[in-house]
Amino acid sequence: MKSYKQITYRYLKEQRNRTLLTILGIILSLAMISAIGSIMVAAKDRAIQDTLENAGSYHGQFTDVSQSQIQQLTNHVDVDEVGVRELKNYATVSQVTQEERDNRNVVYPYRYLEIKAYDEKALSFLPLHLKEGRFPENDQEIALEDWVLEYFDEDYALGDTIKLNLGDRDTSYGEDADGYTIMTEETFIQEGEGSYTLVGITQPKRRWSGAFISDAIVGSRLSMQENRNYNAFFTLSDIKNAPAKIARIAKDIGVSKDNTFYNEGLLRLYGQSIHESFNSSIMALVLFVIGLIMVSTIAVIYNSFHISALERTSQFGILRSVGATPKQIRGIVLKEAGTLSLIGIPIGLFSGILAMKVVFYVISLLQGDLDVLTNMTITISPTVLVLGAGVGGITVFLSALGPAIKAGRISPLEAVRNTGDLKLEPFKKVKTAKLTQKIFGIEGSIARKNLGRNKKRFFITV
């Protein structure tokens, strides 16, 4: 025998049942880790997808910026891509009745179309979803939201020509009784007429047919004049520290805080919320879940290695008698843990992912109303595998460390006496309630006294 550690393989072969039981414990622990990790990744991916569909894929937005500022933004070192939107003008759809104004406490004289032009990047950044047709390609084509079509005097379909009164809104503001700023009066200033071909019908995710202003899309070519203001949507080349980078970009190109906006829903899912307390809360929650799994797993696997070490008290004593050092004895136990980890960790990780795939497959077959679950997809995430393997390896090591240290402390004399983990303890009388004996009998009374004398083991087992 070349090494004391070769005894490990012989023991594992001889004690197949205990070996399989320990491996099963590792597999179940790692399956729990990978299952929870896979659910978290799937939930995050689903939430990001929902946010992209509802809020857009941009990271930041600047309003009322000039052509030169857009050029600076495009060339900024922290910016990846930039999309531009231009407000062309407003168009009236239908008059708002006095009854509607009274019921809704508004002063809008008309329902409006807010006509905007987008470049290709802006179209891809924003949550603009086509229901029918296509997006406009020139300033003579238009795309309207589906709900607003019912407010026109005529029934329009794709390919029809729509004539619109174009102009601007002149709005006056005042204060209500509580001191809040409110709209007090509005008039529409007509500046001309426009004729457009309806080429697309969009379907907003957040649809409310009672709104008074609807988005309309025309042409994808922007005028880009220096005397006009635009809205710029952009993504960062590196999402890390996104709020600070967006604020720095705004300062660099001369955009005020009032004109700086964040896609908070998306940044929050990347752990880059503008609210630091939210980021720290998410991290604390993840660490808590990982810690909870590690503690529960250590308690289970520890007992297996502890009992294994006790069973080999005489073996370790013989090895000490022939010259084995405590370090070598510890190495035997830790190598046993490492060998079982190499078998149990990979199986456990993929078992957890497979179990989640089966669960979500069954949920999809049930076709319930829980869209959050039915639309989630479990994928093999390298992050989950690496973190799971790391956490699992640390967990098994910590579980085996205690028994390994105890095994290294076994002396040849203790092995001959075969005292194992038995220690002479001072006699301590443990009282049990009479009700315990009445309910559980004499067996229950003895069990209760045993638990009272071995509180440490009792808590570990629980």
CSV table of C-alpha atoms in Angstrom, one decimal:
chain,number,residue,atom,x,y,z
A,1,MET,CA,0.0,0.0,0.0
A,2,LYS,CA,1.6,3.2,-1.2
A,3,SER,CA,-0.5,5.6,0.9
A,4,TYR,CA,-2.8,5.6,4.0
A,5,LYS,CA,-5.5,7.2,1.8
A,6,GLN,CA,-5.9,4.1,-0.2
A,7,ILE,CA,-7.8,2.7,2.8
A,8,THR,CA,-10.5,5.1,1.8
A,9,TYR,CA,-11.4,3.2,-1.4
A,10,ARG,CA,-11.5,-0.1,0.4
A,11,TYR,CA,-13.8,1.2,3.1
A,12,LEU,CA,-16.1,2.8,0.6
A,13,LYS,CA,-16.3,-0.6,-1.3
A,14,GLU,CA,-16.9,-2.6,1.9
A,15,GLN,CA,-19.5,-0.2,3.3
A,16,ARG,CA,-21.6,0.1,0.2
A,17,ASN,CA,-24.8,0.9,1.9
A,18,ARG,CA,-23.3,3.7,4.0
A,19,THR,CA,-21.5,5.0,0.9
A,20,LEU,CA,-24.7,5.0,-1.2
A,21,LEU,CA,-26.6,6.7,1.7
A,22,THR,CA,-23.9,9.5,1.9
A,23,ILE,CA,-23.9,10.0,-1.9
A,24,LEU,CA,-27.7,10.2,-1.8
A,25,GLY,CA,-27.5,12.9,0.8
A,26,ILE,CA,-25.1,14.9,-1.3
A,27,ILE,CA,-27.2,14.4,-4.4
A,28,LEU,CA,-30.4,15.6,-2.6
A,29,SER,CA,-28.5,18.6,-1.2
A,30,LEU,CA,-27.0,19.6,-4.5
A,31,ALA,CA,-30.4,18.9,-6.3
A,32,MET,CA,-32.0,21.4,-3.9
A,33,ILE,CA,-29.3,24.0,-4.6
A,34,SER,CA,-29.5,23.6,-8.4
A,35,ALA,CA,-33.3,23.5,-8.3
A,36,ILE,CA,-33.6,26.7,-6.3
A,37,GLY,CA,-30.8,28.3,-8.5
A,38,SER,CA,-32.6,27.2,-11.7
A,39,ILE,CA,-35.9,28.6,-10.5
A,40,MET,CA,-34.3,32.0,-9.6
A,41,VAL,CA,-32.5,32.2,-13.0
A,42,ALA,CA,-35.7,31.2,-14.8
A,43,ALA,CA,-37.8,33.7,-12.9
A,44,LYS,CA,-35.2,36.4,-13.6
A,45,ASP,CA,-35.1,35.6,-17.3
A,46,ARG,CA,-38.9,35.7,-17.4
A,47,ALA,CA,-39.1,39.0,-15.6
A,48,ILE,CA,-36.4,40.5,-17.9
A,49,GLN,CA,-38.4,39.3,-20.9
A,50,ASP,CA,-41.6,40.8,-19.5
A,51,THR,CA,-39.8,44.1,-18.8
A,52,LEU,CA,-38.4,44.2,-22.3
A,53,GLU,CA,-41.8,43.8,-23.7
A,54,ASN,CA,-43.5,46.3,-21.4
A,55,ALA,CA,-40.8,49.0,-20.7
A,56,GLY,CA,-38.2,48.5,-23.5
A,57,SER,CA,-34.6,47.4,-23.7
A,58,TYR,CA,-32.9,50.8,-23.2
A,59,HIS,CA,-31.0,51.6,-20.0
A,60,GLY,CA,-31.4,55.4,-19.9
A,61,GLN,CA,-33.3,58.2,-21.6
A,62,PHE,CA,-32.6,61.9,-22.1
A,63,THR,CA,-35.5,64.2,-23.1
A,64,ASP,CA,-35.3,67.6,-24.9
A,65,VAL,CA,-31.8,67.1,-26.2
A,66,SER,CA,-30.3,68.8,-29.3
A,67,GLN,CA,-28.7,67.3,-32.3
A,68,SER,CA,-25.2,68.2,-31.0
A,69,GLN,CA,-26.0,66.5,-27.7
A,70,ILE,CA,-27.1,63.4,-29.5
A,71,GLN,CA,-23.9,63.4,-31.4
A,72,GLN,CA,-21.9,63.6,-28.1
A,73,LEU,CA,-24.0,60.9,-26.6
A,74,THR,CA,-23.4,58.6,-29.6
A,75,ASN,CA,-19.6,59.1,-29.2
A,76,HIS,CA,-19.5,58.7,-25.4
A,77,VAL,CA,-17.2,56.0,-24.2
A,78,ASP,CA,-19.8,54.4,-21.9
A,79,VAL,CA,-22.6,54.3,-24.5
A,80,ASP,CA,-23.2,51.3,-26.7
A,81,GLU,CA,-26.2,52.2,-28.9
A,82,VAL,CA,-28.5,55.3,-29.3
A,83,GLY,CA,-32.0,55.5,-30.6
A,84,VAL,CA,-33.8,58.8,-31.3
A,85,ARG,CA,-37.4,59.8,-31.2
A,86,GLU,CA,-38.9,63.1,-32.4
A,87,LEU,CA,-42.3,64.6,-31.6
A,88,LYS,CA,-43.7,65.8,-34.8
A,89,ASN,CA,-47.0,67.3,-33.8
A,90,TYR,CA,-50.5,66.5,-32.5
A,91,ALA,CA,-53.6,65.5,-34.4
A,92,THR,CA,-57.2,65.5,-33.3
A,93,VAL,CA,-59.2,62.3,-33.4
A,94,SER,CA,-62.6,63.2,-31.9
A,95,GLN,CA,-64.1,65.7,-29.6
A,96,VAL,CA,-64.4,64.9,-25.9
A,97,THR,CA,-67.9,65.4,-24.6
A,98,GLN,CA,-68.7,67.7,-21.7
A,99,GLU,CA,-70.0,64.6,-19.8
A,100,GLU,CA,-66.6,62.9,-20.2
A,101,ARG,CA,-64.7,66.0,-19.0
A,102,ASP,CA,-66.9,66.3,-16.0
A,103,ASN,CA,-66.8,62.6,-15.1
A,104,ARG,CA,-63.0,62.4,-15.5
A,105,ASN,CA,-62.3,65.9,-14.2
A,106,VAL,CA,-60.2,66.9,-17.3
A,107,VAL,CA,-60.2,69.8,-19.7
A,108,TYR,CA,-59.1,68.0,-22.9
A,109,PRO,CA,-61.3,69.3,-25.8
A,110,TYR,CA,-60.2,66.4,-28.1
A,111,ARG,CA,-58.7,63.0,-28.1
A,112,TYR,CA,-55.3,63.3,-29.7
A,113,LEU,CA,-52.8,61.5,-31.7
A,114,GLU,CA,-49.2,62.2,-30.5
A,115,ILE,CA,-47.4,61.8,-33.8
A,116,LYS,CA,-43.8,60.7,-33.4
A,117,ALA,CA,-41.0,59.6,-35.7
A,118,TYR,CA,-38.5,57.0,-34.6
A,119,ASP,CA,-35.2,55.8,-36.0
A,120,GLU,CA,-34.5,52.1,-36.3
A,121,LYS,CA,-32.8,51.8,-33.0
A,122,ALA,CA,-35.5,53.6,-31.1
A,123,LEU,CA,-38.1,51.2,-32.7
A,124,SER,CA,-36.0,48.3,-31.4
A,125,PHE,CA,-35.5,49.8,-27.9
A,126,LEU,CA,-39.1,50.7,-27.2
A,127,PRO,CA,-42.1,48.3,-26.5
A,128,LEU,CA,-43.9,48.9,-29.8
A,129,HIS,CA,-45.7,45.7,-30.8
A,130,LEU,CA,-47.3,45.3,-34.2
A,131,LYS,CA,-50.7,43.7,-34.3
A,132,GLU,CA,-51.1,44.0,-38.0
A,133,GLY,CA,-49.2,45.4,-40.9
A,134,ARG,CA,-45.7,47.0,-40.6
A,135,PHE,CA,-44.0,50.1,-39.3
A,136,PRO,CA,-44.0,53.2,-41.5
A,137,GLU,CA,-41.1,53.7,-43.8
A,138,ASN,CA,-41.7,57.4,-44.8
A,139,ASP,CA,-43.5,60.5,-43.5
A,140,GLN,CA,-46.6,59.7,-45.6
A,141,GLU,CA,-47.3,56.4,-43.7
A,142,ILE,CA,-48.7,56.0,-40.2
A,143,ALA,CA,-49.2,53.3,-37.6
A,144,LEU,CA,-51.9,53.7,-34.9
A,145,GLU,CA,-52.8,51.9,-31.7
A,146,ASP,CA,-55.7,49.5,-32.1
A,147,TRP,CA,-58.0,51.0,-29.5
A,148,VAL,CA,-57.9,54.5,-30.9
A,149,LEU,CA,-59.5,53.4,-34.2
A,150,GLU,CA,-62.9,53.1,-32.7
A,151,TYR,CA,-62.9,56.9,-31.9
A,152,PHE,CA,-62.6,58.0,-35.6
A,153,ASP,CA,-65.8,58.9,-37.5
A,154,GLU,CA,-64.9,56.4,-40.1
A,155,ASP,CA,-63.9,52.7,-40.0
A,156,TYR,CA,-60.3,52.5,-41.1
A,157,ALA,CA,-58.4,49.5,-42.2
A,158,LEU,CA,-54.8,48.8,-43.4
A,159,GLY,CA,-54.2,50.6,-46.7
A,160,ASP,CA,-56.8,53.3,-46.1
A,161,THR,CA,-55.9,57.0,-46.3
A,162,ILE,CA,-56.5,59.0,-43.1
A,163,LYS,CA,-56.8,62.8,-43.1
A,164,LEU,CA,-55.8,64.5,-39.9
A,165,ASN,CA,-55.9,68.1,-38.6
A,166,LEU,CA,-52.4,68.8,-37.4
A,167,GLY,CA,-51.2,71.3,-34.8
A,168,ASP,CA,-50.1,71.9,-31.2
A,169,ARG,CA,-51.8,72.0,-27.8
A,170,ASP,CA,-51.8,75.3,-25.8
A,171,THR,CA,-52.3,74.3,-22.2
A,172,SER,CA,-52.7,76.5,-19.1
A,173,TYR,CA,-52.0,75.4,-15.5
A,174,GLY,CA,-53.1,76.5,-12.1
A,175,GLU,CA,-53.3,75.2,-8.5
A,176,ASP,CA,-56.2,73.3,-6.9
A,177,ALA,CA,-57.4,73.9,-3.3
A,178,ASP,CA,-54.6,71.7,-1.9
A,179,GLY,CA,-51.9,73.5,-3.8
A,180,TYR,CA,-51.3,70.9,-6.5
A,181,THR,CA,-50.6,71.9,-10.1
A,182,ILE,CA,-53.4,71.0,-12.4
A,183,MET,CA,-54.4,71.6,-16.0
A,184,THR,CA,-57.0,74.4,-16.1
A,185,GLU,CA,-57.5,75.0,-19.8
A,186,GLU,CA,-56.4,73.7,-23.1
A,187,THR,CA,-57.0,74.7,-26.7
A,188,PHE,CA,-55.9,73.1,-29.9
A,189,ILE,CA,-54.0,75.3,-32.4
A,190,GLN,CA,-54.4,73.9,-35.9
A,191,GLU,CA,-51.4,74.4,-38.1
A,192,GLY,CA,-52.3,72.4,-41.1
A,193,GLU,CA,-53.6,69.1,-42.4
A,194,GLY,CA,-51.9,65.8,-43.1
A,195,SER,CA,-52.8,62.8,-45.2
A,196,TYR,CA,-51.4,59.4,-44.2
A,197,THR,CA,-51.7,55.8,-45.4
A,198,LEU,CA,-52.4,53.4,-42.5
A,199,VAL,CA,-49.8,50.7,-42.8
A,200,GLY,CA,-49.6,49.3,-39.3
A,201,ILE,CA,-51.8,48.7,-36.2
A,202,THR,CA,-49.9,48.5,-32.9
A,203,GLN,CA,-51.1,46.8,-29.7
A,204,PRO,CA,-49.7,48.4,-26.5
A,205,LYS,CA,-49.1,46.1,-23.6
A,206,ARG,CA,-50.7,48.5,-21.2
A,207,ARG,CA,-54.0,49.2,-23.0
A,208,TRP,CA,-56.5,51.7,-21.8
A,209,SER,CA,-59.2,52.8,-24.2
A,210,GLY,CA,-60.2,55.6,-21.9
A,211,ALA,CA,-57.0,57.6,-22.5
A,212,PHE,CA,-57.1,60.9,-24.3
A,213,ILE,CA,-53.7,60.7,-26.0
A,214,SER,CA,-52.6,57.9,-28.2
A,215,ASP,CA,-49.1,57.2,-29.7
A,216,ALA,CA,-48.9,57.4,-33.5
A,217,ILE,CA,-45.8,56.4,-35.5
A,218,VAL,CA,-44.8,58.1,-38.8
A,219,GLY,CA,-41.8,57.8,-41.0
A,220,SER,CA,-38.5,56.5,-39.6
A,221,ARG,CA,-36.4,59.4,-41.0
A,222,LEU,CA,-35.8,62.2,-38.6
A,223,SER,CA,-35.3,65.8,-39.6
A,224,MET,CA,-32.3,66.2,-37.1
A,225,GLN,CA,-32.3,69.9,-37.0
A,226,GLU,CA,-30.3,71.8,-34.5
A,227,ASN,CA,-33.2,74.0,-33.5
A,228,ARG,CA,-35.4,71.1,-32.5
A,229,ASN,CA,-35.3,68.9,-29.4
A,230,TYR,CA,-35.4,65.1,-29.4
A,231,ASN,CA,-35.7,62.2,-27.0
A,232,ALA,CA,-32.7,59.9,-26.9
A,233,PHE,CA,-32.8,56.3,-25.7
A,234,PHE,CA,-29.5,54.5,-25.1
A,235,THR,CA,-27.8,51.4,-23.8
A,236,LEU,CA,-24.6,51.1,-21.9
A,237,SER,CA,-21.6,49.2,-23.1
A,238,ASP,CA,-21.2,47.8,-19.5
A,239,ILE,CA,-24.3,47.6,-17.2
A,240,LYS,CA,-22.2,47.6,-14.0
A,241,ASN,CA,-22.8,50.8,-11.9
A,242,ALA,CA,-25.4,51.8,-14.5
A,243,PRO,CA,-27.1,54.7,-12.4
A,244,ALA,CA,-23.8,56.4,-11.8
A,245,LYS,CA,-22.7,56.0,-15.4
A,246,ILE,CA,-26.0,57.5,-16.7
A,247,ALA,CA,-25.7,60.4,-14.3
A,248,ARG,CA,-22.1,61.0,-15.5
A,249,ILE,CA,-23.1,60.8,-19.1
A,250,ALA,CA,-25.8,63.4,-18.5
A,251,LYS,CA,-23.3,65.7,-16.9
A,252,ASP,CA,-20.8,65.3,-19.7
A,253,ILE,CA,-23.2,66.3,-22.4
A,254,GLY,CA,-25.1,68.9,-20.5
A,255,VAL,CA,-28.4,67.2,-19.7
A,256,SER,CA,-30.2,68.3,-16.5
A,257,LYS,CA,-31.4,65.8,-13.9
A,258,ASP,CA,-35.0,66.7,-14.7
A,259,ASN,CA,-34.4,65.4,-18.3
A,260,THR,CA,-32.6,62.3,-17.2
A,261,PHE,CA,-34.6,59.0,-16.8
A,262,TYR,CA,-33.7,55.5,-16.0
A,263,ASN,CA,-35.3,52.2,-17.2
A,264,GLU,CA,-35.6,51.3,-13.5
A,265,GLY,CA,-37.6,48.1,-14.1
A,266,LEU,CA,-34.8,46.6,-16.3
A,267,LEU,CA,-31.9,47.9,-14.2
A,268,ARG,CA,-33.4,46.5,-11.1
A,269,LEU,CA,-33.4,43.0,-12.6
A,270,TYR,CA,-29.8,43.4,-13.4
A,271,GLY,CA,-29.0,44.4,-9.8
A,272,GLN,CA,-28.4,48.0,-10.8
A,273,SER,CA,-31.3,49.8,-9.3
A,274,ILE,CA,-31.0,53.5,-8.6
A,275,HIS,CA,-32.1,52.5,-5.1
A,276,GLU,CA,-29.1,51.0,-3.4
A,277,SER,CA,-31.3,49.6,-0.6
A,278,PHE,CA,-33.1,47.4,-3.2
A,279,ASN,CA,-29.8,46.0,-4.5
A,280,SER,CA,-28.5,45.2,-1.0
A,281,SER,CA,-31.9,43.6,-0.1
A,282,ILE,CA,-31.7,41.3,-3.2
A,283,MET,CA,-28.1,40.3,-2.3
A,284,ALA,CA,-29.1,39.6,1.3
A,285,LEU,CA,-31.9,37.4,0.2
A,286,VAL,CA,-29.7,35.4,-2.1
A,287,LEU,CA,-27.1,35.0,0.7
A,288,PHE,CA,-29.8,34.0,3.2
A,289,VAL,CA,-31.1,31.2,0.9
A,290,ILE,CA,-27.6,29.9,0.2
A,291,GLY,CA,-26.8,30.0,3.9
A,292,LEU,CA,-30.0,28.2,4.8
A,293,ILE,CA,-29.3,25.4,2.3
A,294,MET,CA,-25.7,25.1,3.6
A,295,VAL,CA,-26.7,24.9,7.2
A,296,SER,CA,-29.4,22.2,6.6
A,297,THR,CA,-27.1,20.3,4.3
A,298,ILE,CA,-24.2,20.3,6.7
A,299,ALA,CA,-26.4,19.0,9.5
A,300,VAL,CA,-27.5,16.0,7.4
A,301,ILE,CA,-24.1,15.1,5.8
A,302,TYR,CA,-22.2,15.7,9.1
A,303,ASN,CA,-24.0,12.9,10.8
A,304,SER,CA,-23.1,10.4,8.1
A,305,PHE,CA,-19.3,11.2,8.3
A,306,HIS,CA,-19.5,11.4,12.1
A,307,ILE,CA,-20.9,7.9,12.3
A,308,SER,CA,-18.5,6.6,9.7
A,309,ALA,CA,-15.6,8.0,11.8
A,310,LEU,CA,-16.9,6.4,15.0
A,311,GLU,CA,-17.2,3.0,13.3
A,312,ARG,CA,-13.5,3.1,12.3
A,313,THR,CA,-12.2,4.1,15.7
A,314,SER,CA,-10.3,0.8,16.0
A,315,GLN,CA,-8.9,1.2,12.4
A,316,PHE,CA,-7.7,4.7,13.1
A,317,GLY,CA,-6.1,3.5,16.4
A,318,ILE,CA,-4.2,0.7,14.6
A,319,LEU,CA,-3.0,3.2,12.0
A,320,ARG,CA,-1.8,5.5,14.8
A,321,SER,CA,0.0,2.6,16.4
A,322,VAL,CA,2.0,1.9,13.3
A,323,GLY,CA,3.0,5.5,12.9
A,324,ALA,CA,0.2,7.4,11.1
A,325,THR,CA,0.0,11.0,12.1
A,326,PRO,CA,-3.2,12.9,13.0
A,327,LYS,CA,-2.8,14.8,9.7
A,328,GLN,CA,-2.8,11.6,7.7
A,329,ILE,CA,-5.9,10.3,9.6
A,330,ARG,CA,-7.7,13.6,8.8
A,331,GLY,CA,-6.6,13.2,5.2
A,332,ILE,CA,-8.3,9.8,5.0
A,333,VAL,CA,-11.6,11.2,6.1
A,334,LEU,CA,-11.4,14.3,3.9
A,335,LYS,CA,-10.4,12.2,0.9
A,336,GLU,CA,-13.5,10.0,1.5
A,337,ALA,CA,-15.5,13.3,1.4
A,338,GLY,CA,-13.8,14.4,-1.8
A,339,THR,CA,-14.4,11.1,-3.5
A,340,LEU,CA,-18.1,11.1,-2.6
A,341,SER,CA,-18.4,14.7,-3.7
A,342,LEU,CA,-17.0,14.0,-7.1
A,343,ILE,CA,-19.7,11.4,-7.6
A,344,GLY,CA,-22.6,13.1,-5.8
A,345,ILE,CA,-22.2,16.8,-6.9
A,346,PRO,CA,-22.5,16.4,-10.7
A,347,ILE,CA,-25.4,14.0,-10.3
A,348,GLY,CA,-27.1,16.3,-7.8
A,349,LEU,CA,-26.8,19.4,-9.9
A,350,PHE,CA,-28.3,17.9,-13.0
A,351,SER,CA,-30.9,16.0,-11.0
A,352,GLY,CA,-32.2,19.3,-9.6
A,353,ILE,CA,-32.4,20.9,-13.1
A,354,LEU,CA,-34.1,17.8,-14.5
A,355,ALA,CA,-36.6,17.8,-11.7
A,356,MET,CA,-37.5,21.4,-12.4
A,357,LYS,CA,-37.9,20.7,-16.1
A,358,VAL,CA,-40.3,17.9,-15.2
A,359,VAL,CA,-42.2,20.2,-12.8
A,360,PHE,CA,-42.6,22.9,-15.4
A,361,TYR,CA,-43.5,20.4,-18.1
A,362,VAL,CA,-46.3,19.1,-15.9
A,363,ILE,CA,-47.5,22.7,-15.2
A,364,SER,CA,-47.6,23.4,-18.9
A,365,LEU,CA,-49.7,20.3,-19.4
A,366,LEU,CA,-52.2,21.6,-16.8
A,367,GLN,CA,-52.6,24.8,-18.8
A,368,GLY,CA,-53.5,26.9,-15.7
A,369,ASP,CA,-53.9,30.6,-15.4
A,370,LEU,CA,-50.5,31.1,-13.8
A,371,ASP,CA,-48.7,32.7,-16.7
A,372,VAL,CA,-45.8,33.5,-14.5
A,373,LEU,CA,-45.1,29.7,-14.2
A,374,THR,CA,-46.3,28.5,-17.6
A,375,ASN,CA,-44.1,30.9,-19.5
A,376,MET,CA,-41.0,30.2,-17.5
A,377,THR,CA,-38.3,28.1,-19.1
A,378,ILE,CA,-35.7,26.1,-17.1
A,379,THR,CA,-32.3,26.2,-18.8
A,380,ILE,CA,-28.9,24.9,-17.9
A,381,SER,CA,-27.2,27.9,-16.5
A,382,PRO,CA,-23.3,27.8,-16.2
A,383,THR,CA,-23.6,30.2,-13.3
A,384,VAL,CA,-25.9,27.9,-11.3
A,385,LEU,CA,-23.6,24.9,-12.1
A,386,VAL,CA,-20.4,26.7,-11.0
A,387,LEU,CA,-21.9,28.3,-7.9
A,388,GLY,CA,-23.8,25.1,-7.0
A,389,ALA,CA,-20.6,23.0,-7.3
A,390,GLY,CA,-18.7,25.5,-5.2
A,391,VAL,CA,-21.3,25.7,-2.5
A,392,GLY,CA,-21.8,21.9,-2.6
A,393,GLY,CA,-18.0,21.3,-2.3
A,394,ILE,CA,-17.7,23.8,0.6
A,395,THR,CA,-20.7,22.2,2.3
A,396,VAL,CA,-19.4,18.7,2.1
A,397,PHE,CA,-15.9,19.8,3.2
A,398,LEU,CA,-17.4,21.6,6.3
A,399,SER,CA,-19.5,18.5,7.0
A,400,ALA,CA,-16.5,16.3,7.0
A,401,LEU,CA,-14.1,18.6,8.7
A,402,GLY,CA,-15.5,18.0,12.3
A,403,PRO,CA,-15.4,14.2,12.0
A,404,ALA,CA,-11.9,14.4,10.4
A,405,ILE,CA,-10.5,16.5,13.3
A,406,LYS,CA,-12.1,14.1,15.8
A,407,ALA,CA,-10.6,11.1,13.9
A,408,GLY,CA,-7.2,12.7,14.0
A,409,ARG,CA,-7.4,13.0,17.7
A,410,ILE,CA,-8.0,9.3,18.4
A,411,SER,CA,-5.1,7.8,20.3
A,412,PRO,CA,-4.0,4.1,20.1
A,413,LEU,CA,-5.2,3.7,23.8
A,414,GLU,CA,-8.7,4.9,22.9
A,415,ALA,CA,-8.9,2.5,20.0
A,416,VAL,CA,-7.9,-0.4,22.2
A,417,ARG,CA,-10.6,0.6,24.8
A,418,ASN,CA,-13.0,1.2,21.8
A,419,THR,CA,-14.7,4.0,23.7
A,420,GLY,CA,-15.4,5.8,20.5
A,421,ASP,CA,-17.5,8.9,21.2
A,422,LEU,CA,-18.5,7.7,24.7
A,423,LYS,CA,-17.5,10.0,27.5
A,424,LEU,CA,-17.9,9.7,31.2
A,425,GLU,CA,-20.3,12.5,32.1
A,426,PRO,CA,-21.4,13.6,35.5
A,427,PHE,CA,-24.7,12.2,36.5
A,428,LYS,CA,-27.5,14.6,35.8
A,429,LYS,CA,-31.0,13.9,36.9
A,430,VAL,CA,-33.5,14.8,34.2
A,431,LYS,CA,-37.1,15.2,35.3
A,432,THR,CA,-40.0,14.3,33.0
A,433,ALA,CA,-43.6,15.4,33.3
A,434,LYS,CA,-46.1,12.8,34.5
A,435,LEU,CA,-48.2,13.7,31.4
A,436,THR,CA,-45.4,12.5,29.2
A,437,GLN,CA,-45.4,9.0,30.8
A,438,LYS,CA,-49.1,8.8,30.7
A,439,ILE,CA,-49.3,9.7,27.0
A,440,PHE,CA,-46.2,7.8,25.7
A,441,GLY,CA,-45.6,5.3,28.4
A,442,ILE,CA,-42.3,4.3,30.1
A,443,GLU,CA,-40.6,4.2,26.7
A,444,GLY,CA,-41.5,7.9,26.1
A,445,SER,CA,-40.3,8.8,29.5
A,446,ILE,CA,-36.9,7.2,28.9
A,447,ALA,CA,-36.7,8.8,25.5
A,448,ARG,CA,-37.4,12.2,27.0
A,449,LYS,CA,-34.6,11.8,29.6
A,450,ASN,CA,-32.2,10.7,26.9
A,451,LEU,CA,-33.0,13.8,24.9
A,452,GLY,CA,-32.4,15.9,27.9
A,453,ARG,CA,-29.0,14.4,28.5
A,454,ASN,CA,-27.9,14.8,24.9
A,455,LYS,CA,-29.3,18.2,24.0
A,456,LYS,CA,-26.5,19.0,21.5
A,457,ARG,CA,-27.2,15.9,19.4
A,458,PHE,CA,-30.9,16.5,19.7
A,459,PHE,CA,-30.7,20.0,18.2
A,460,ILE,CA,-28.3,18.8,15.4
A,461,THR,CA,-30.7,16.0,14.5
A,462,VAL,CA,-33.7,18.4,14.6
